[in-house]
Structure formats: C-alpha cells, structure tokens
Amino acid sequence: MSDITLNTCSIPVKTSRPQKRPNQDGTWGGKRGKVSKWSKSGKGKQIEKKPFKRKEEPQSEDEDENDVDFEVVKPKDVESEDEQVNDESTDQPANRPVSKTAGAVTALFKDVEDIPFMEHKDVTPVAESVFSAQLIHDMPIHPHLIANLEKNMGMSKVTTVQRLSYPVIMSGKDTLVRSQTGSGKTIAYALPIVETLQKIRPKLQRSDGVRAVVIVPTRELALQTYECFVKLLKPFTWIVPGYLVGGEKKKSEKARLRKGIAILVGTPGRLLDHVETTKNLVLDKVQWLVIDEADRLLDMGYEKDVASLVRSLNEQQYGNPEGEKERFHPLDVDAPEVKPSLLELAGRNNVKRQTIMLSATMSASVDRLAGLTLKHPKFVDAATVNEDGEEGDMELIEKDLVIPESLSQWYLLIPPKLRLVTLASFIVWKCRMSHERKMLIFFATQDMVDFHTEMLSSVLGTREKKTGEVDDDSDLEDEYGLLKKKDEDEEDEKDPSLVDIDFFKLHGNMTQKERTDVFKTFRSATSGVLLCTDVAARGLDLPHIDWIVQYTAPPTAADYVHRVGRTARVGTAGSALIILAPSESTFISQLEDRKVKIKEEGLELCLQSLVPTMAVSHPGLLKMRKGATELAATKLQLRFEDAVTGRKELHDLACKAYVSFVRFYASYPVDARAVFNFKALHLGHYAKSFALKDAPSQIGGLGKKQWLDRGKAKAGHGGQGGRPSGGPRHAGGDWQQQRQQRPRGGPGSSRGLAGGRGTGKIMDGKPGSGAAMKSTQAVHSKPSPFGVKVSEARATKMAISEFSSGLAPRKRKKKED
Ligand SMILES: Nc1ncnc2c1ncn2[C@@H]1O[C@H](COP(=O)(O)OP(=O)(O)OP(=O)(O)O)[C@@H](O)[C@H]1O
C-alpha cells in the first residue's frame, strides 16, 4: 500500500493534456484545456493536474526540485471549468465513485517533459569484417596449436585483427592495435606470444622467469585473459600462466610467483605491488609487455602505475629506469645488428622488450600512454587496414568509432519520471518471452546497482506484502473491476512474479569472492539480468548476451562503444538500448558524428508489454479499450513506491542510490556537460524514478543550488571535473575503489592527480565534439508520449518490427565457454 499523502487541496488548477496529433506546422506543441483520461475520477470528481510547465526555466531551483509529483484530487464540492471539457479520448465513465481512501495517484504521466524529435544524420558506419579469409588451419603456427584452436576452442577462421597483427607482432615491433569489440584481440596478441615461447629449446623452465606481462584494467578481465592463456597453452604444459589481482590473498600469489610463471596477467596496482615487494618476481627476461584496454588504463588514472611498472622492468632488464634504447628485439626486422636465433633468445636477458597496446577505441590519450614505452610503433587498425596490409590512418582512428555490424542499436528518450517503470517494462518485455535471455544493464553508481537489483528482483520477482488496504489509484480502476479490497487473509500472499528471471549484480564494492562468483555464474547461465557499473564495460567476454541496456548514459562516445560491445561478439547478433532523458538527446548527435548508427524507439511500445503482464493480477486491464498501458505502468510504479515505503532498508537503498546519482550527474566531465547538464535535471522527477516520494531536498539534504555551488567549489581540484566532495561511488568510482583497496602506499598517493574523469576523457573533449552536437538537433518537440499513439506518431520511423526482432531466436555461434 502506498502511503502517498493525500492532497485534497482545492487549488483551482488548469488541466492539460498533450494533443494527439502534430500541429499544422508539424510541431508537437502541447495544447491545453483538455482533460487527461487520468484526470477523470468519477462522479463529480476529478483528479486535476497542475498547469503544465516546461521545466527548463524553473522559477527557482529549490522550488522546482521539490515539486512533488502527485496529482491533486479535488474535494467533491469543488468543480472547475475543466470538467466541462469532454475528453473523447477516454472511454472511462464520467461518473465513478471515489473510495474514501483513494487519493493522489502516482502522477506518472503528468507534467512530463516533451520528447524532442531528432533529425538524424545519414550515417555510414565504419565497416570492419570480423573474419578474414584465412583459415586457422593455414596459420604458420605449431600443428598442436592449430588443433587446439580448432578442436578445443571451436575456431575455424582467423579474425581480421588476428590476421593483421600476427605478422606485425611476430616482427618484434612495438604495436598499437585497434579493432572492434569482440573481434578476438586477446588471441591476436596471445597467439604470437605462445607460438614464440613454445619454440624455445631447451623448453622453458618455471625458473626462467616471466616472459610476458599483460596489464588489464579489471580483475574480471585479468581472470578471463588468464583463462584464455590456459586454454591456448593446453598442448604446451611447460609454459605456465598466472594472474595477480587486487582482492586476492597476496601470500598465495607470492607462493605462485615463487614456483615460477612465464605469462603474468594482472591489474596494474597489484602487479606494481608485487614488482615492488616480491623478491621472487624476476622480470629481467620479459619480452612482451601487453597493455590491453590501453585508453581505459589511462582513464582510470593508472598512467603513473603503468609508468612505474615500465621503469621497474627497465631497471631489472637494463639496470636503467629509462630503458636500453639501443638494444633490440631479436625478432625486430629493422634491427641493425645480426639477429640472434630463438635459441640464443632463451638465454638472453637484455633483449629489447616489445610493447603491444590494444583497444577498440584508440585515442590521443593512448598516444600519451604509448609515449611511456613505445618506440616507432606499428599501427594495426582492423577497420582501415586493407587486405594488402596498408597502415591505418591515425586521424580516422581518432575520429570514427567502429561498432560490430551485427549489433543493432536503439535509443529511447523518456521523461525522467518514467525511467524506472520503463526499465522494468523493458526487462519484462525482453525476458518474459523466453527463458533464454541475457541482459546487461549499466548504471552510473554502485549504489544505483545495489538499489535496482534489490528493487527489481523483489518487485518484478514477487509482489511485496499486501497491507490490506485499498490501492491508491483504486478510483481509477473500480469500474473495470480492478478495485480490490484486500482482506487480512491476503496479507502474506504474493502475486505471481512478473518475470521469471534471475537478477545479478556486479560492481567494485563487492568482495573479490562475490565478484568472481557472480562473473562465473552469470557467464555460464542461460538467462539472467546483470546490473553493473562500468566495471563490466571493458573486455568482458560474456557469452550469449542478447541486450545491453544503458540506464545512465556514459560520459563519452567511446565508453558507449565498450558497453555495447559486451554483445554482438565475433559476428553473433546482439542489441543495445540506451535510455536518455529528453535533455540528453544531443548525445545521439555525438554518436552519429562519430559514425554510430542508432535508431529511435518509442516509449509507448515498450510500456505496452506491461499490460498482459500486469493483467495477471489486474485482469480488468485487458478489458480496457484505452488507457490500459498507462494504468499498467501506474500500477507497477505504485508497486515500486509501495515497496520503498514499506521496507526501510529498501528506502535507505533508494535514498543512497538517488543521492549517488545526483552526485554522479553533477560530476560529469566538463566536456560532457553540454549534454549532461545538471541544471536541466528535475530532481523531483528523478526522485520518482527511484520510487521515492520524499522531496529531493529531504533525500539528499541538499537542494539543487547547493549541489551546483558545491560542484563549482570543487571544480578544478585534482582533475575531478568538479565532482562534489565525498563523491559517488560511480562507475569511475569502481576503479577508484579498487585502487583504494590496494594495501600499499608509495606511488599511490600521487596517482589521483592523473585520475578521475576530468583527465580521462580527452578523446571526446577534442575539437569537433562540441560542434558535433549541433549537427543533429532536436528540431522540434512533441508532447509527452501518452496521448500520442504509436500509429499516429512515429511508428513507421521507429521500425518497430526491427526493434522487436530482438525476440527472434538468436543465431549463436558455438563457442567454448
Ligand atoms: N578466430 C576466432 N574464431 C572464433 N572465435 C574467436 C576467434 N578469436 C577469438 N574468438 C572468440 O571471440 C570472443 C571475443 O574475443 P576477445 O574477448 O578477445 O575480443 P576483444 O576483441 O578483446 O573484445 P573487447 O574489445 O570487447 O575486449 C572470445 O570468446 C574468443 O574466444
């Protein structure tokens, strides 16, 4: 039962509802004076709406944010002119009784922001074929390796990036690799390493020390990369891989290092920790330094860690932190000296190290990182390098983003109030139809992940305890038999679950054991919804993900690419949806400017899926000729609000999540603020999307003005991009969190300077992105979606059938897990 405060004030307010058709000039400006179907409450009763106000210019910020979102029920004796308006769009009866307890409904569709029409650019995406014509069978590698790839790892063709990078890496040159997500970059660098190491005779001994160091940004990616090496090395048991990540016991890691490891994978912090403190870690023979997700490592403020690692390697290898520039890699074709044989190579400890950096999104920032260690690198860009092996164009590498062709991308512009209910509808829509659905949902902060996991699993899973009282919106439903007086017997009953699916969560503030368990369980599950921060955005190869949903937008287009890249891997089909507020619509323009083709979907279609679902417990919904979607959505929103109101721990989680979101939003990097403008936030509406009924100033303890003041005060401090103090454990916070957990001091203290989001988004702050925003503009807006039927609005533009095709059976590639 919702405890929404009944507001029975009799302020004579005007009603408004959006018109159903565009104006003659083609715009969608709302027309006033009609009564919403939500406004009719029955006999002489009317739920009135406050006058529609665009929120761009609130009278005062604090007033605006405390705008509580409940419709006003007028007392019986108060009538307004609006009641004279005959709303033909509703088939709800005019004379309905209102229950005594009925009052304010959760005003989900009232005063919602207009949705802008987007004019799309004609985008021709950058094409990169996943596979080359070359067969694994024809690779110039050991037959056992071929057999292993084919039989145990289920591969038959070489991917484009693998074909292109193999000879370059084998040449011994420093190499930069860009290739789309899911194109097999891990094997692209692992294969030359394994092939070279297996050739060494006498065979490598465990005591020979580390030959390859692989640095990756997250623990999960370290584990995954290690597992990839384990598979590749199956025929060559004498070559031992290992991994080091924060959160594991250092003692057992030291023991493993003592035994000897040839290929060492790790996160930068823990690697550096061991380099500095573990005597048995011998690095004087390292031939390969691989930096995967190189741009991300810079984002995270790990530049200094990586630099320290390189210096340690140099010292161990050459006795000089600056490195031994004149030494050469024995396989370097350009080396002036006579090259030693592979046999000699085994005994040498002063060969030049080869550095390989990879990412699906190369940027100027990678150049900076590359400057630490790369010398005359060769660029391999799988999208621009043609079959003749011509080098990639760095300018294009900088500008255009490459997205897998098999990925279909959608965006949804929704008023903030409707965010939660829309997300839930989407899950219900996509996961209810099949028991084999996997979805990843990205959130900005760890607190948001915690709250939404708890909320969605409890409310979509099973109905909260009933309270024996009448639904708040019962006055709307009575006529359809939806008015339900719940008696004591029902108290402990639960409604059937709305969706039969497991919810998982993953973020950086979980214990290492929890993280590993979730990662492994979700990876092998056939269905499930994983709610996560950006800790899962990079490199993770989770098989059979059908949908990627971005519930909060990433700060840059590059971040977008990595998130959506968790699906549609190695040529399989996948879909991605990004949910944006109308005020954030120019993010789409930025994507298009960088050659990302993305289509619009309508809110109506998404919410429609709720009707049959909610009808299980509210059968009257199916009898309604109009308004069923809105009612179903309202019903669901009420369930959310009831849950938050009824459970203190959930209310606490909601408050924390809301506060973390607001902080997060206030801390978008400076160059992203033109799109993600904190001032444009209607905090009251966002609070509703956390199912909170409290006024925003009561939740966060700060009004918008104070937030902004704090943001300003902080701007310019430590490259944090104006993030308020005590900032959120946002996506970036995951990385910060990991770093804080590292039990060492030393260089860590200065790392923060390079870190944070302020420094990490150089790529998108470069000239062009600002201008880009203007190219695809919301030229005019239409009123809030309800009242505009899909068929009348943009059904054709939206390519509904394509969107729905996510329901079609997947074409999956059989892969080793
Ligand atoms: N030649 C191949 N044929 C079939 N599958 C392959 C081939 N090479 C790699 N794969 C598989 O493709 C998947 C993606 O590989 P990988 O994780 O290396 O991609 P990536 O390019 O590093 O992606 P990201 O940019 O997201 O990190 C893995 O499951 C891997 O086993």
Short mmCIF file of C-alpha atoms in Angstrom, two decimals, residues 69 281 516 688:
data_model
loop_
_atom_site.label_atom_id
_atom_site.label_comp_id
_atom_site.label_asym_id
_atom_site.label_seq_id
_atom_site.Cartn_x
_atom_site.Cartn_y
_atom_site.Cartn_z
CA ASP A 69 4.72 14.53 -8.22
CA LEU A 281 59.25 -11.92 -9.19
CA THR A 516 34.26 -13.86 -9.10
CA LYS A 688 10.27 9.44 -8.60
#
